[in-house]
Coordinates of C-alpha atoms and ligand atoms in Angstrom, one line a residue:
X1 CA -49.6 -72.0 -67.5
X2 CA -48.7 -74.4 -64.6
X3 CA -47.4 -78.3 -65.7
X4 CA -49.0 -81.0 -63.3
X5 CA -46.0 -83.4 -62.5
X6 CA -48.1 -86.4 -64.4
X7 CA -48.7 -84.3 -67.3
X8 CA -44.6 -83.2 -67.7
X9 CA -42.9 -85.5 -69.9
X10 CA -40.0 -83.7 -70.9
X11 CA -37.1 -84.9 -70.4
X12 CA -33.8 -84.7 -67.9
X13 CA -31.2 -83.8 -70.6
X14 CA -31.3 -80.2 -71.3
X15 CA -30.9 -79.0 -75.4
X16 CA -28.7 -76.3 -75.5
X17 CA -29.4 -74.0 -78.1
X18 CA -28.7 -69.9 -79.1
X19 CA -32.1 -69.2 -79.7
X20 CA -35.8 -69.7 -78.6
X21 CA -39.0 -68.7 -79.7
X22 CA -41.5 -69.3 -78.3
X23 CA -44.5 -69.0 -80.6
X24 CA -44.8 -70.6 -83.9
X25 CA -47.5 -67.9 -85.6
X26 CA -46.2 -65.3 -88.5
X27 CA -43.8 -63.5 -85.8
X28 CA -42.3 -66.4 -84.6
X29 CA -41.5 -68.2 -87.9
X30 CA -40.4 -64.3 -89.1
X31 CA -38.5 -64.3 -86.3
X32 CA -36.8 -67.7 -87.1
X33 CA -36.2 -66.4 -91.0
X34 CA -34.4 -63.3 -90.3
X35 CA -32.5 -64.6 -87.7
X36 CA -31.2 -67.6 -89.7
X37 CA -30.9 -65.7 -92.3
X38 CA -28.3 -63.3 -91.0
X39 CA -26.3 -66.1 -89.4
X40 CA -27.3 -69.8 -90.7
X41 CA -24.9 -71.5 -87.5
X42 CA -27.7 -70.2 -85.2
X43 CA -29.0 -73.1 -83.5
X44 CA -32.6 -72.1 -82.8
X45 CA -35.9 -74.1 -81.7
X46 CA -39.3 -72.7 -82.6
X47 CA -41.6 -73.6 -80.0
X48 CA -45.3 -73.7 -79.9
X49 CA -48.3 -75.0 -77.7
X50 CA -50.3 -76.5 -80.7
X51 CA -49.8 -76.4 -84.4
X52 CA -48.1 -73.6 -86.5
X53 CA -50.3 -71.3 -86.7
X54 CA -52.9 -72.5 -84.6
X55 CA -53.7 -68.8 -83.2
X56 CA -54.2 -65.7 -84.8
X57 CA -52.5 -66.6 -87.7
X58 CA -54.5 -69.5 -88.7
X59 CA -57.7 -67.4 -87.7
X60 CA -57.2 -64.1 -89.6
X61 CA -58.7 -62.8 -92.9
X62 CA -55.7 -62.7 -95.1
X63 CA -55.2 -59.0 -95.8
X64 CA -51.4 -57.6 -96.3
X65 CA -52.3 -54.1 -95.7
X66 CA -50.4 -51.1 -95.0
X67 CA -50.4 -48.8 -92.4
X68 CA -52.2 -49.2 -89.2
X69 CA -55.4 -49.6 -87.6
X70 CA -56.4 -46.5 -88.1
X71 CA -56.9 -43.7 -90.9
X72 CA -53.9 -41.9 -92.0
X73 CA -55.1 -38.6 -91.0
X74 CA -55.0 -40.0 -87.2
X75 CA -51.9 -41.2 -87.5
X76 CA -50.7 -37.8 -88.6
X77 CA -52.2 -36.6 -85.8
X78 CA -51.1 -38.8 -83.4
X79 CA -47.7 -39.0 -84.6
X80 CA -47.0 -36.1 -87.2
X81 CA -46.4 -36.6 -90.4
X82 CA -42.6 -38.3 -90.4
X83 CA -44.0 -40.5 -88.0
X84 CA -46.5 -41.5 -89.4
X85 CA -45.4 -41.7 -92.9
X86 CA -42.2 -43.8 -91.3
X87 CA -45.0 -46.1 -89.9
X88 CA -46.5 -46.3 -93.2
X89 CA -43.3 -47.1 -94.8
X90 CA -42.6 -50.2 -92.9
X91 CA -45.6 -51.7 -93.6
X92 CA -45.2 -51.3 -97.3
X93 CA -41.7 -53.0 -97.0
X94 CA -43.2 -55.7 -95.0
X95 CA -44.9 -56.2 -98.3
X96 CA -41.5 -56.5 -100.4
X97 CA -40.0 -58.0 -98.2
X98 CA -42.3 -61.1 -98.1
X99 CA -42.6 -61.1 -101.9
X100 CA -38.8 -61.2 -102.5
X101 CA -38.1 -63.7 -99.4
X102 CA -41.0 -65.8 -99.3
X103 CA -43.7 -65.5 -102.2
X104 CA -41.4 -65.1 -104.6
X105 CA -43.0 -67.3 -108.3
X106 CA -45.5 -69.2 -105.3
X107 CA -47.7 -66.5 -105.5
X108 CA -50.8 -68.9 -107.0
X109 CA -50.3 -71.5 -104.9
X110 CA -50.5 -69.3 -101.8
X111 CA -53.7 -67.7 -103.1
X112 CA -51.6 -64.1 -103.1
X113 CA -52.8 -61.2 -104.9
X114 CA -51.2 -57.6 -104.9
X115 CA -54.3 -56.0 -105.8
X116 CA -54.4 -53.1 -103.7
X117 CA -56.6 -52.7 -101.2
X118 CA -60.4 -50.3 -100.5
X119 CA -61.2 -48.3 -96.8
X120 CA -65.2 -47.6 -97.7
X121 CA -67.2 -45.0 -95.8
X122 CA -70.3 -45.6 -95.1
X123 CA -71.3 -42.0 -93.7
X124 CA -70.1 -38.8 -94.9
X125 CA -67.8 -37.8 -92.1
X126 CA -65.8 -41.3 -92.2
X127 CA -65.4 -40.2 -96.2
X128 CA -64.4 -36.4 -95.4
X129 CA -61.8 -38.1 -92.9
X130 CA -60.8 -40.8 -95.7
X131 CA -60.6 -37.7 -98.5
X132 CA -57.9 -35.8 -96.2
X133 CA -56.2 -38.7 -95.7
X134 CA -55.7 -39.6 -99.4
X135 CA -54.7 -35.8 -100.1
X136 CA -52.1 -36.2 -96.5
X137 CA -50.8 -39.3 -98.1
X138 CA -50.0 -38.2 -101.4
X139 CA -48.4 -35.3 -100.9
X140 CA -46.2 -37.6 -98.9
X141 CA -46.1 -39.9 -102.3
X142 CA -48.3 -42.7 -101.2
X143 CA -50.3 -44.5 -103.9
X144 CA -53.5 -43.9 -103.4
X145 CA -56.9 -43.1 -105.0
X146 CA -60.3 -41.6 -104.1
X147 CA -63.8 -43.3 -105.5
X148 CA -66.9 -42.5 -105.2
X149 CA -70.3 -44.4 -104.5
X150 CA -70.5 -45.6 -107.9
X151 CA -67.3 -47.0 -108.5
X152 CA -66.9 -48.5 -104.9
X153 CA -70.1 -50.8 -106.3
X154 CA -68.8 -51.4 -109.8
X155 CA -65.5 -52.6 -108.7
X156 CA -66.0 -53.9 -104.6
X157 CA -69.7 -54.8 -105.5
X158 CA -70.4 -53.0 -102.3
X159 CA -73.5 -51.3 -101.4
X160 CA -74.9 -48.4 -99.3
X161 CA -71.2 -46.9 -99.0
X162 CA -70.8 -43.2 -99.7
X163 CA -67.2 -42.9 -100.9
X164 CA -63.9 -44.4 -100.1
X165 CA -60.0 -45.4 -101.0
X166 CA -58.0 -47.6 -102.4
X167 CA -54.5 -48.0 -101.5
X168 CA -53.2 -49.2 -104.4
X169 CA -49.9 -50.8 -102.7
X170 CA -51.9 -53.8 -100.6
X171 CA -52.0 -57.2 -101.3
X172 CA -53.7 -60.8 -99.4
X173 CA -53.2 -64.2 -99.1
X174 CA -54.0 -67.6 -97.6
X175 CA -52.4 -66.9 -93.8
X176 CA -51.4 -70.7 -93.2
X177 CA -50.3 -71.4 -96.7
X178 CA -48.0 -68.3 -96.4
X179 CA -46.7 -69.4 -92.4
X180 CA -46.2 -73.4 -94.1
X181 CA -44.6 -71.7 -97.0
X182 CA -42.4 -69.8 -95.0
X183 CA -41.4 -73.0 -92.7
X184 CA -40.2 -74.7 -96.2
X185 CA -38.0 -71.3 -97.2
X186 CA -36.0 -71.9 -93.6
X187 CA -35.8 -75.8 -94.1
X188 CA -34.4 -75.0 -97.8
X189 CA -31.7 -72.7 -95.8
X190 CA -30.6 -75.2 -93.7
X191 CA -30.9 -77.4 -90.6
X192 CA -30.1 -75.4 -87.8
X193 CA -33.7 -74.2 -86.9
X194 CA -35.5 -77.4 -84.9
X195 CA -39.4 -76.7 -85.2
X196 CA -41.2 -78.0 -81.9
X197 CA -45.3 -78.3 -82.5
X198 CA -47.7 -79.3 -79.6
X199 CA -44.9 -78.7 -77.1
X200 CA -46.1 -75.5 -74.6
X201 CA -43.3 -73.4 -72.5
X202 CA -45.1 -73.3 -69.3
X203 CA -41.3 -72.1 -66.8
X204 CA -38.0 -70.4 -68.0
X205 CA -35.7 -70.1 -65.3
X206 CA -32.7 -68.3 -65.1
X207 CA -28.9 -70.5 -65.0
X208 CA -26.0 -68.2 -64.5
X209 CA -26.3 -65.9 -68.0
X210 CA -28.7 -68.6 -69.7
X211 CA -32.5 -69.5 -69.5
X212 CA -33.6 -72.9 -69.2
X213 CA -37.1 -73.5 -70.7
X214 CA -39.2 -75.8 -69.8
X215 CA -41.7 -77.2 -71.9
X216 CA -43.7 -80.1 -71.8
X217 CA -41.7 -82.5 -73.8
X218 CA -38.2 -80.9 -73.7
X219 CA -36.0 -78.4 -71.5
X220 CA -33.9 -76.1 -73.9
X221 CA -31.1 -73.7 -72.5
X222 CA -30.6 -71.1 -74.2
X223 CA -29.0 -67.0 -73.5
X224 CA -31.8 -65.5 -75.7
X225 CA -35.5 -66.3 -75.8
X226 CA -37.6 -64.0 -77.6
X227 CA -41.5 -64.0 -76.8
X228 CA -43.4 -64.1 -80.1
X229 CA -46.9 -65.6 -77.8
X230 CA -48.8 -61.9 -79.3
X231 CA -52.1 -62.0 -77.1
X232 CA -50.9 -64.9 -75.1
X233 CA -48.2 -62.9 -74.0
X234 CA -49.3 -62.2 -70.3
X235 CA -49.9 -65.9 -69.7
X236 CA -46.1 -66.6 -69.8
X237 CA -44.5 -62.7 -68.7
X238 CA -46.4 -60.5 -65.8
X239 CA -44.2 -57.8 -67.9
X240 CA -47.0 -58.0 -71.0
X241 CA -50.2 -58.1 -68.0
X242 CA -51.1 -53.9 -68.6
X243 CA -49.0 -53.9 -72.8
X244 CA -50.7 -56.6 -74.4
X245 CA -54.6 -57.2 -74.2
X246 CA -56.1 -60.4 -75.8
X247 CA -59.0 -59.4 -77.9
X248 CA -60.9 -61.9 -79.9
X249 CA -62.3 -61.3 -83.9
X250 CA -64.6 -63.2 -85.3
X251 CA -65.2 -64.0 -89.0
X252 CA -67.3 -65.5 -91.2
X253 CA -66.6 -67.4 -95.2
X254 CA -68.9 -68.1 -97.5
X255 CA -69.5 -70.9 -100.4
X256 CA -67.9 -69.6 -103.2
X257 CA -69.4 -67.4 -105.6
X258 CA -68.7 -66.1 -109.6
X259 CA -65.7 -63.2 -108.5
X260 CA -66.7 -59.6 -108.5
X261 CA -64.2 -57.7 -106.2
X262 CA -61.4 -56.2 -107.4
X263 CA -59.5 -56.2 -104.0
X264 CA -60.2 -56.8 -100.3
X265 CA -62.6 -53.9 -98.5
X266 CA -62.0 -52.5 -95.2
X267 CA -65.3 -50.4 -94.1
X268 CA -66.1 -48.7 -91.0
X269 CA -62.8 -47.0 -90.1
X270 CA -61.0 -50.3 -90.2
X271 CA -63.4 -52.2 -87.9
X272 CA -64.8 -54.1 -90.4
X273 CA -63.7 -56.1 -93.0
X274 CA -64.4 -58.3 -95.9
X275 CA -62.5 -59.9 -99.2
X276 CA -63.7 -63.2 -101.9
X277 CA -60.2 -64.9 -102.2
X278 CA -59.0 -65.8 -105.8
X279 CA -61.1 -69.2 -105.6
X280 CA -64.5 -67.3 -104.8
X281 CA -65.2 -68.0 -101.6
X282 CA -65.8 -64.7 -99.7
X283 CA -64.9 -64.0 -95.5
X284 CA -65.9 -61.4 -93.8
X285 CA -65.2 -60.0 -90.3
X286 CA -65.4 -57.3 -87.4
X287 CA -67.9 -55.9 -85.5
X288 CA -65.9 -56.6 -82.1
X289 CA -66.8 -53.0 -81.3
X290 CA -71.0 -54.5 -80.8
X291 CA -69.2 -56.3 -78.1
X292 CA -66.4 -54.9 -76.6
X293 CA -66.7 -56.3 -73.5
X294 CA -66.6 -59.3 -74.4
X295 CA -64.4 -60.0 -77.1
X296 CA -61.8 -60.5 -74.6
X297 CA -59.7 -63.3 -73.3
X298 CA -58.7 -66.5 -74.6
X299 CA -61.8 -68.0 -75.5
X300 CA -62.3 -69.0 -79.3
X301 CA -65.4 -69.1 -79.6
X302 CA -67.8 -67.7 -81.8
X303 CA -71.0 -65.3 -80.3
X304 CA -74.6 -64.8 -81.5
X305 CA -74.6 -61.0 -81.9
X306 CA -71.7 -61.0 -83.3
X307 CA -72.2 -63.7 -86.3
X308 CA -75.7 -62.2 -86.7
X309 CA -74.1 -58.3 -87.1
X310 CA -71.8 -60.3 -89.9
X311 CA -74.5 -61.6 -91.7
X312 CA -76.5 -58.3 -91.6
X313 CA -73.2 -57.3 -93.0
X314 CA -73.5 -59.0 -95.8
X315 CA -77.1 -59.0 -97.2
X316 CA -76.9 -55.1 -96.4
X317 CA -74.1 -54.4 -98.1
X318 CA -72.5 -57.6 -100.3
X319 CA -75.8 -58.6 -103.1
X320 CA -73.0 -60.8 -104.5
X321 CA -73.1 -63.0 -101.5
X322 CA -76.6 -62.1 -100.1
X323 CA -78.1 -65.6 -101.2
X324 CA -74.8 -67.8 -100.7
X325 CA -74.2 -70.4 -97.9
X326 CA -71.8 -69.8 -94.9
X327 CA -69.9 -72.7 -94.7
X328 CA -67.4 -71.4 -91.6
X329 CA -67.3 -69.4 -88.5
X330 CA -64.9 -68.7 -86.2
X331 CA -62.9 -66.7 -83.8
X332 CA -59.1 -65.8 -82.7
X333 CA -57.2 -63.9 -80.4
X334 CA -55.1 -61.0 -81.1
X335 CA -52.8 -59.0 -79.1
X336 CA -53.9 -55.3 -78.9
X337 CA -50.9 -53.0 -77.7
X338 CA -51.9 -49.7 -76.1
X339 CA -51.4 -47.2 -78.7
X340 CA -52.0 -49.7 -81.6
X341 CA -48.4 -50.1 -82.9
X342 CA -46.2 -53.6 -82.4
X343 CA -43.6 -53.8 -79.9
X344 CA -40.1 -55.6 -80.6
X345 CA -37.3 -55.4 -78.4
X346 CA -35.9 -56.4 -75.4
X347 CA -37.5 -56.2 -72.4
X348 CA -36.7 -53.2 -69.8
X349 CA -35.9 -56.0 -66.6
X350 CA -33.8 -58.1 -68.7
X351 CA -32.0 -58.0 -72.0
X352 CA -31.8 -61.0 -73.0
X353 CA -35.8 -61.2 -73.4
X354 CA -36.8 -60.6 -76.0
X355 CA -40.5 -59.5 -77.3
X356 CA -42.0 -59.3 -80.7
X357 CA -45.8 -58.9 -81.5
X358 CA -48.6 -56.5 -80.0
X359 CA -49.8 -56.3 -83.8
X360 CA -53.2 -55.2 -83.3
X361 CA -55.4 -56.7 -85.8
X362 CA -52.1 -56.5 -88.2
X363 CA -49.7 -59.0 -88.2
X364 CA -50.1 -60.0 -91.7
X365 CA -49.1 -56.8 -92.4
X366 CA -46.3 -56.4 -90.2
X367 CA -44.8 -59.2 -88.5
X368 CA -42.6 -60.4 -91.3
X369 CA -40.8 -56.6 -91.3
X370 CA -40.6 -57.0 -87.4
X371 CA -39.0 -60.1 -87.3
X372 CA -36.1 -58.9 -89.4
X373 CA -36.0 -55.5 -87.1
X374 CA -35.6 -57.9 -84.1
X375 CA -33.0 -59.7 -86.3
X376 CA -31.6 -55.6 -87.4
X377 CA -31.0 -55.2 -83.4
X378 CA -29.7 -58.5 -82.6
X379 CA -27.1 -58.2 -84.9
X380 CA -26.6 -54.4 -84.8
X381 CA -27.5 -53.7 -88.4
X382 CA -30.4 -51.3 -87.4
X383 CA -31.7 -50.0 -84.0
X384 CA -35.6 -51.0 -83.7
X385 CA -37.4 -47.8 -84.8
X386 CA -39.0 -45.9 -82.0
X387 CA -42.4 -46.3 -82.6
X388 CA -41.9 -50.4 -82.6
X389 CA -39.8 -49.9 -80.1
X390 CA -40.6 -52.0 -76.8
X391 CA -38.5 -49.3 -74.3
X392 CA -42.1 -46.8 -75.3
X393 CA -44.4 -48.6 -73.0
X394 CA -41.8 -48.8 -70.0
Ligands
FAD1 C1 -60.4 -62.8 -86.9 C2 -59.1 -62.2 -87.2 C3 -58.9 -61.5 -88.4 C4 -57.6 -60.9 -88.6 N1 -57.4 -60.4 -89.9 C5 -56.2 -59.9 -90.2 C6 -55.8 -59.5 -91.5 O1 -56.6 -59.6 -92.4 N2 -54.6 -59.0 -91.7 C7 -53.7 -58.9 -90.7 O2 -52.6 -58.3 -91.0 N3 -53.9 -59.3 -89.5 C8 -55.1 -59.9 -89.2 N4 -55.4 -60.4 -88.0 C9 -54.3 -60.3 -87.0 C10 -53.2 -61.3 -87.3 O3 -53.8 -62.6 -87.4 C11 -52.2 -61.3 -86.1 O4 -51.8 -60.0 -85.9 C12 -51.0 -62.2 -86.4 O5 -51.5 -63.5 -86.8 C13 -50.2 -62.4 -85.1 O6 -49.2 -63.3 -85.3 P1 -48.4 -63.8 -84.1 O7 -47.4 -64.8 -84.6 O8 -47.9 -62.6 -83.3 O9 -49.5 -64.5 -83.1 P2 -50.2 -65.9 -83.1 O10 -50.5 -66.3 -84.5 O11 -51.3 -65.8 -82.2 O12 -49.1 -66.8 -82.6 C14 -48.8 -66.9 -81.2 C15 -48.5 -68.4 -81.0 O13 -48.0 -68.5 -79.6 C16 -48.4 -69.8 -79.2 N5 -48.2 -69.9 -77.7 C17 -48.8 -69.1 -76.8 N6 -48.4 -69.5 -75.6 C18 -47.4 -70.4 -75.8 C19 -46.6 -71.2 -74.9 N7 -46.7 -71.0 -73.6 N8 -45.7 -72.1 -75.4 C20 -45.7 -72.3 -76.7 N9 -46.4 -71.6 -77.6 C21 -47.3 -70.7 -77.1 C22 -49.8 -69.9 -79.6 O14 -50.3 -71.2 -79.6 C23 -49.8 -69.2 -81.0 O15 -49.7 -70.2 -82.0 C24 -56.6 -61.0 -87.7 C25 -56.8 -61.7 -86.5 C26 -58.0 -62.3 -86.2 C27 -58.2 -63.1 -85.0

């Protein structure tokens, strides 16, 4: 975005630092972790336009799930079964990885629950497609199990589904208390990451081998910047303009009721969504394919059909919730790559770009994992796995 001259207060002397990320959502403060991690000298400032975690990571529903954002039996297809099952796997060790790092004995206080997590059918053929998945993924030693109608409503307290699975490996958790929690773990480690809220990169420039990046209270120098802006992407890069599509989700939460779920529900070939945290409150989202066309862009806000199509949702399928009071609604952007996987690298025109994000409705899930494979690559531990890879969608 362009700076007016009387809105630019930053200042004449230039910061230098080794680092900057722009972008202070779950990537960007994953990003920051790893990399401070692996060497705690790093000076590094974490910059971002609002608050931390003002986009999609403030805005999602919570779910650590595995996989992708679609059944398993596509990915197989799509990818064959290494692939796939290697796609799979990364997601799972997002999982650990955040428990042993980050959660660690916080678990309560950040409303986490390894519970495993349902995909519920509601016609036969998404169940047939679910049922070969499950068989695929075990033979391939996944933990996962079948139900049927009757135990998707004794132990989701979902209706008018016909079958489903649960994947017994999932967990969820309050998003921002997980991002703030996360901010503390790197402060613990040392002071060598500087955290920069309500501060927007708006120009980075090139200086012999360094950037400078201008923001609108300071101008940093630094030889590495890594984008971690997800659907904002191709406000700041052209390079993201045809990679990474903004696409907004909208959600609703409930009052809270007495529990009845066992673990969070995805339904309707991942589309839809919905899960009653520990303290009873329940949130439920999707149905961004009634509006495709317009669940684009930037915008934030909520829209009729969709927030209607929600509440349908829920006296249709949720009798737990059909009486209870909605107490929030809102919307966020994500950043939809085109063939649904992340992307974290450098970029192609210049290596000292770097990129991590493109998470597709999944960051929770996978952002934590890809901030340490940007930090693997950085520091030559680990080449970024193909299908992360950014050099895929030259
Ligand atoms: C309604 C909804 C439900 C979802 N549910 C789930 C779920 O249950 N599980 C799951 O895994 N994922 C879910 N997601 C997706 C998940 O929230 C995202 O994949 C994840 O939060 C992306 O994190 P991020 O850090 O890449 O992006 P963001 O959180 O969007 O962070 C990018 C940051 O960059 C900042 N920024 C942009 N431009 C600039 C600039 N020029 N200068 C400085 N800062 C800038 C933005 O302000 C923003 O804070 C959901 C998303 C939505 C919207």
């Amino acid at each position: 975005m362009s700076l007016s001259y009387w809105l630019d207060q930053s200042k004449e002397e230039t910061i230098p630092k080794d680092i900057v990320i722009i972008g202070g959502g779950i990537a960007g403060m994953s990003t920051a972790y790893w990399l401070q991690k692996y060497d705690p000298t790093l000076q590094i400032a974490l910059v971002e336009k609002y608050e931390f975690g003002s986009g999609a990571t403030g805005r999602n529903a919570g779910f650590i799930t595995c996989g992708s954002v679609e059944h398993f039996n596509r990915l197989v297809g799509k990818h064959g079964k290494d692939e796939a099952l290697e796609i799979w796997k990364f997601s799972e060790d997002n999982l650990t990885f955040l428990k042993e790092e980050i959660i660690q004995d916080n678990a309560e206080n950040l409303l986490f629950e390894a519970k495993g997590s349902f995909s519920l059918a509601g016609a036969k053929s998404e169940f047939i497609e679910l049922q070969d998945s499950a068989k695929l993924m075990k033979e391939l030693g996944v933990n996962v199990e079948v139900i049927n109608e009757m135990d998707i409503k004794t132990r989701t307290g979902g209706v008018s589904f016909v079958g489903g699975v649960k994947y017994l490996d999932d967990a969820s958790v309050h998003p921002i208390k997980l991002l703030h929690h996360m901010k503390g773990r790197i402060e613990e480690n040392g002071k060598n990451v500087t955290f920069h809220e309500n501060n927007e990169v708006h120009k980075i420039e090139y200086r012999g081998d360094n950037k400078v990046i201008h923001t609108t209270k300071n101008k940093f120098e630094a030889p590495i910047v890594v984008f971690a802006t997800n659907g904002y992407s191709p406000l700041l890069e052209n390079f993201f303009k045809d990679k990474i599509f903004p696409t907004r989700g909208q959600v609703l939460a409930t009052e809270a009721v007495p529990r009845f779920m066992e673990a969070p529900c995805y339904a309707n070939f991942v589309l839809d969504y919905f899960r009653q945290l520990p303290t009873g409150q329940v949130v439920i989202g999707g149905f961004r394919q009634l509006q495709k066309d317009v669940e684009t862009g930037y915008s934030d806000e909520t829209s009729d059909v969709i927030q209607e199509a929600l509440e349908k949702f829920l006296r249709d399928h949720i009798p737990a919730v059909r009486e209870a009071k909605i107490t929030h609604r809102w919307s966020g952007v994500m950043g939809f790559s085109v063939d649904g996987q992340p992307m974290v690298g450098a970029l192609p025109a210049d290596h000292q770009l770097y990129f991590v994000g493109g998470f597709t409705a999944h960051g929770i899930g996978l952002a934590f994992h890809s901030g340490k494979a940007l930090a693997d690559s950085l520091f030559e531990v680990n080449p970024i796995p193909g299908f992360l890879s950014a050099k895929r969608l030259q």
